[in-house]
Short mmCIF file of C-alpha atoms in Angstrom, two decimals:
data_model
loop_
_atom_site.label_atom_id
_atom_site.label_comp_id
_atom_site.label_asym_id
_atom_site.label_seq_id
_atom_site.Cartn_x
_atom_site.Cartn_y
_atom_site.Cartn_z
CA GLN M 41 0.00 0.00 0.00
CA VAL M 42 3.02 2.25 -0.37
CA GLN M 43 2.36 5.12 -2.75
CA LEU M 44 4.85 7.15 -4.75
CA VAL M 45 3.96 10.53 -6.26
CA GLU M 46 6.29 12.29 -8.69
CA SER M 47 6.33 16.02 -9.34
CA GLY M 48 8.53 18.67 -10.91
CA GLY M 49 8.28 17.83 -14.58
CA GLY M 50 7.63 20.41 -17.23
CA LEU M 51 8.51 21.89 -20.59
CA VAL M 52 11.98 23.41 -20.81
CA GLN M 53 14.53 24.32 -23.43
CA ALA M 54 17.69 22.38 -24.07
CA GLY M 55 20.36 23.23 -21.54
CA ALA M 56 17.88 24.00 -18.77
CA SER M 57 17.52 22.25 -15.43
CA LEU M 58 14.68 20.58 -13.59
CA ARG M 59 14.41 18.93 -10.22
CA LEU M 60 12.03 16.04 -9.90
CA ALA M 61 10.70 14.92 -6.55
CA CYS M 62 9.12 11.67 -5.49
CA ALA M 63 7.12 11.79 -2.30
CA THR M 64 6.56 8.47 -0.62
CA SER M 65 4.29 7.10 2.03
CA GLY M 66 5.20 4.56 4.63
CA ARG M 67 7.30 4.56 7.73
CA THR M 68 9.96 2.35 6.20
CA PHE M 69 11.00 4.71 3.39
CA SER M 70 14.49 5.16 4.79
CA GLY M 71 15.13 1.45 4.59
CA TYR M 72 14.49 1.02 0.87
CA ALA M 73 16.54 1.64 -2.21
CA MET M 74 14.91 3.93 -4.76
CA GLY M 75 15.25 4.39 -8.47
CA TRP M 76 14.28 6.73 -11.26
CA PHE M 77 13.23 5.37 -14.65
CA ARG M 78 11.96 7.00 -17.80
CA GLN M 79 9.93 5.99 -20.81
CA ALA M 80 9.79 7.86 -24.08
CA PRO M 81 7.05 7.27 -26.66
CA GLY M 82 7.66 4.04 -28.53
CA LYS M 83 10.55 3.02 -26.32
CA GLU M 84 11.01 0.66 -23.41
CA ARG M 85 11.15 1.93 -19.88
CA GLU M 86 14.79 2.42 -18.93
CA PHE M 87 16.82 2.90 -15.80
CA VAL M 88 18.01 6.44 -15.18
CA SER M 89 19.42 6.55 -11.67
CA GLY M 90 19.26 4.74 -8.37
CA ILE M 91 20.21 5.33 -4.77
CA SER M 92 20.84 2.87 -2.01
CA SER M 93 18.72 2.78 1.11
CA SER M 94 21.52 4.45 3.04
CA GLY M 95 21.97 7.14 0.42
CA GLY M 96 25.66 6.37 0.32
CA SER M 97 25.71 4.69 -3.08
CA THR M 98 24.31 5.90 -6.38
CA ASP M 99 24.22 4.70 -9.94
CA TYR M 100 23.46 6.37 -13.26
CA SER M 101 22.87 5.30 -16.79
CA ASP M 102 25.61 6.29 -19.19
CA SER M 103 23.27 8.69 -20.97
CA VAL M 104 22.76 10.87 -17.88
CA LYS M 105 26.00 10.39 -15.99
CA GLY M 106 27.56 13.74 -15.15
CA ARG M 107 24.32 15.63 -15.75
CA PHE M 108 21.83 14.13 -13.29
CA THR M 109 22.12 13.73 -9.54
CA ILE M 110 19.93 11.56 -7.35
CA SER M 111 19.49 12.27 -3.66
CA ARG M 112 17.13 11.47 -0.83
CA ASP M 113 15.79 13.26 2.22
CA ASN M 114 14.54 10.64 4.61
CA ALA M 115 13.08 13.26 6.95
CA LYS M 116 10.74 14.30 4.13
CA ASN M 117 10.24 10.79 2.75
CA THR M 118 11.32 12.15 -0.62
CA VAL M 119 13.81 11.22 -3.32
CA TYR M 120 14.98 13.80 -5.84
CA LEU M 121 16.45 13.80 -9.30
CA GLN M 122 18.33 16.97 -10.20
CA MET M 123 18.57 17.15 -13.97
CA ASN M 124 21.00 19.61 -15.50
CA SER M 125 22.01 20.31 -19.09
CA LEU M 126 18.83 18.73 -20.36
CA LYS M 127 18.76 17.44 -23.91
CA PRO M 128 15.82 16.74 -26.22
CA GLU M 129 16.58 13.04 -25.90
CA ASP M 130 15.78 13.32 -22.19
CA THR M 131 12.13 13.86 -23.09
CA ALA M 132 10.10 11.13 -21.42
CA VAL M 133 7.75 10.32 -18.61
CA TYR M 134 9.86 9.93 -15.50
CA TYR M 135 8.90 7.44 -12.82
CA CYS M 136 10.25 6.79 -9.39
CA ALA M 137 10.16 3.27 -8.10
CA THR M 138 11.11 0.93 -5.33
CA GLY M 139 10.56 -2.71 -4.62
CA ARG M 140 9.28 -4.82 -1.81
CA THR M 141 12.51 -6.81 -1.89
CA LEU M 142 14.80 -3.75 -1.83
CA LEU M 143 15.07 -3.25 1.91
CA TYR M 144 18.58 -2.14 2.82
CA SER M 145 19.66 -2.60 -0.77
CA GLY M 146 22.07 -1.05 -3.22
CA PRO M 147 21.49 1.56 -5.92
CA HIS M 148 20.62 -0.56 -8.95
CA TYR M 149 18.81 -3.84 -9.54
CA PRO M 150 17.09 -5.47 -12.51
CA ILE M 151 13.89 -3.67 -13.43
CA SER M 152 11.85 -6.69 -12.38
CA SER M 153 12.89 -5.97 -8.80
CA TYR M 154 10.98 -2.69 -8.85
CA ASP M 155 7.33 -3.45 -8.24
CA ILE M 156 6.13 -0.18 -6.68
CA TRP M 157 5.84 2.70 -9.12
CA GLY M 158 4.64 6.28 -9.13
CA GLN M 159 2.27 7.69 -11.71
CA GLY M 160 5.02 9.49 -13.60
CA THR M 161 5.77 13.10 -14.43
CA GLN M 162 6.29 14.42 -17.95
CA VAL M 163 9.58 16.03 -18.89
CA THR M 164 9.74 17.66 -22.30
CA VAL M 165 12.93 19.28 -23.58
CA SER M 166 12.68 21.38 -26.71
CA SER M 167 15.52 22.11 -29.12
#
């Protein structure tokens, strides 16, 4: 019954920045690894970034490495994705996710491990 709610998406020009937020319910948020994924029209959902339950380890896809930063604020039950130097190819619906098996886990697992998803927030980057 955990719920994830993303926010912060929007329409921006190439080179701009956005910060996405994922608010979570549940008292055990701090114990779970979290991930951000995205899905563009006609493409498969793909891993973007992940953060371990402790916040001490992170992982990024090659396409966003050096531009995006994932973080978490356990006091606010929220995970963030700071996106800088946005490119048109970053256009997608962005989802945050966790999994029932990801208690005290690392920053990146196979997508099948993520079985709790938010509704998504649209990010559109124009040329």
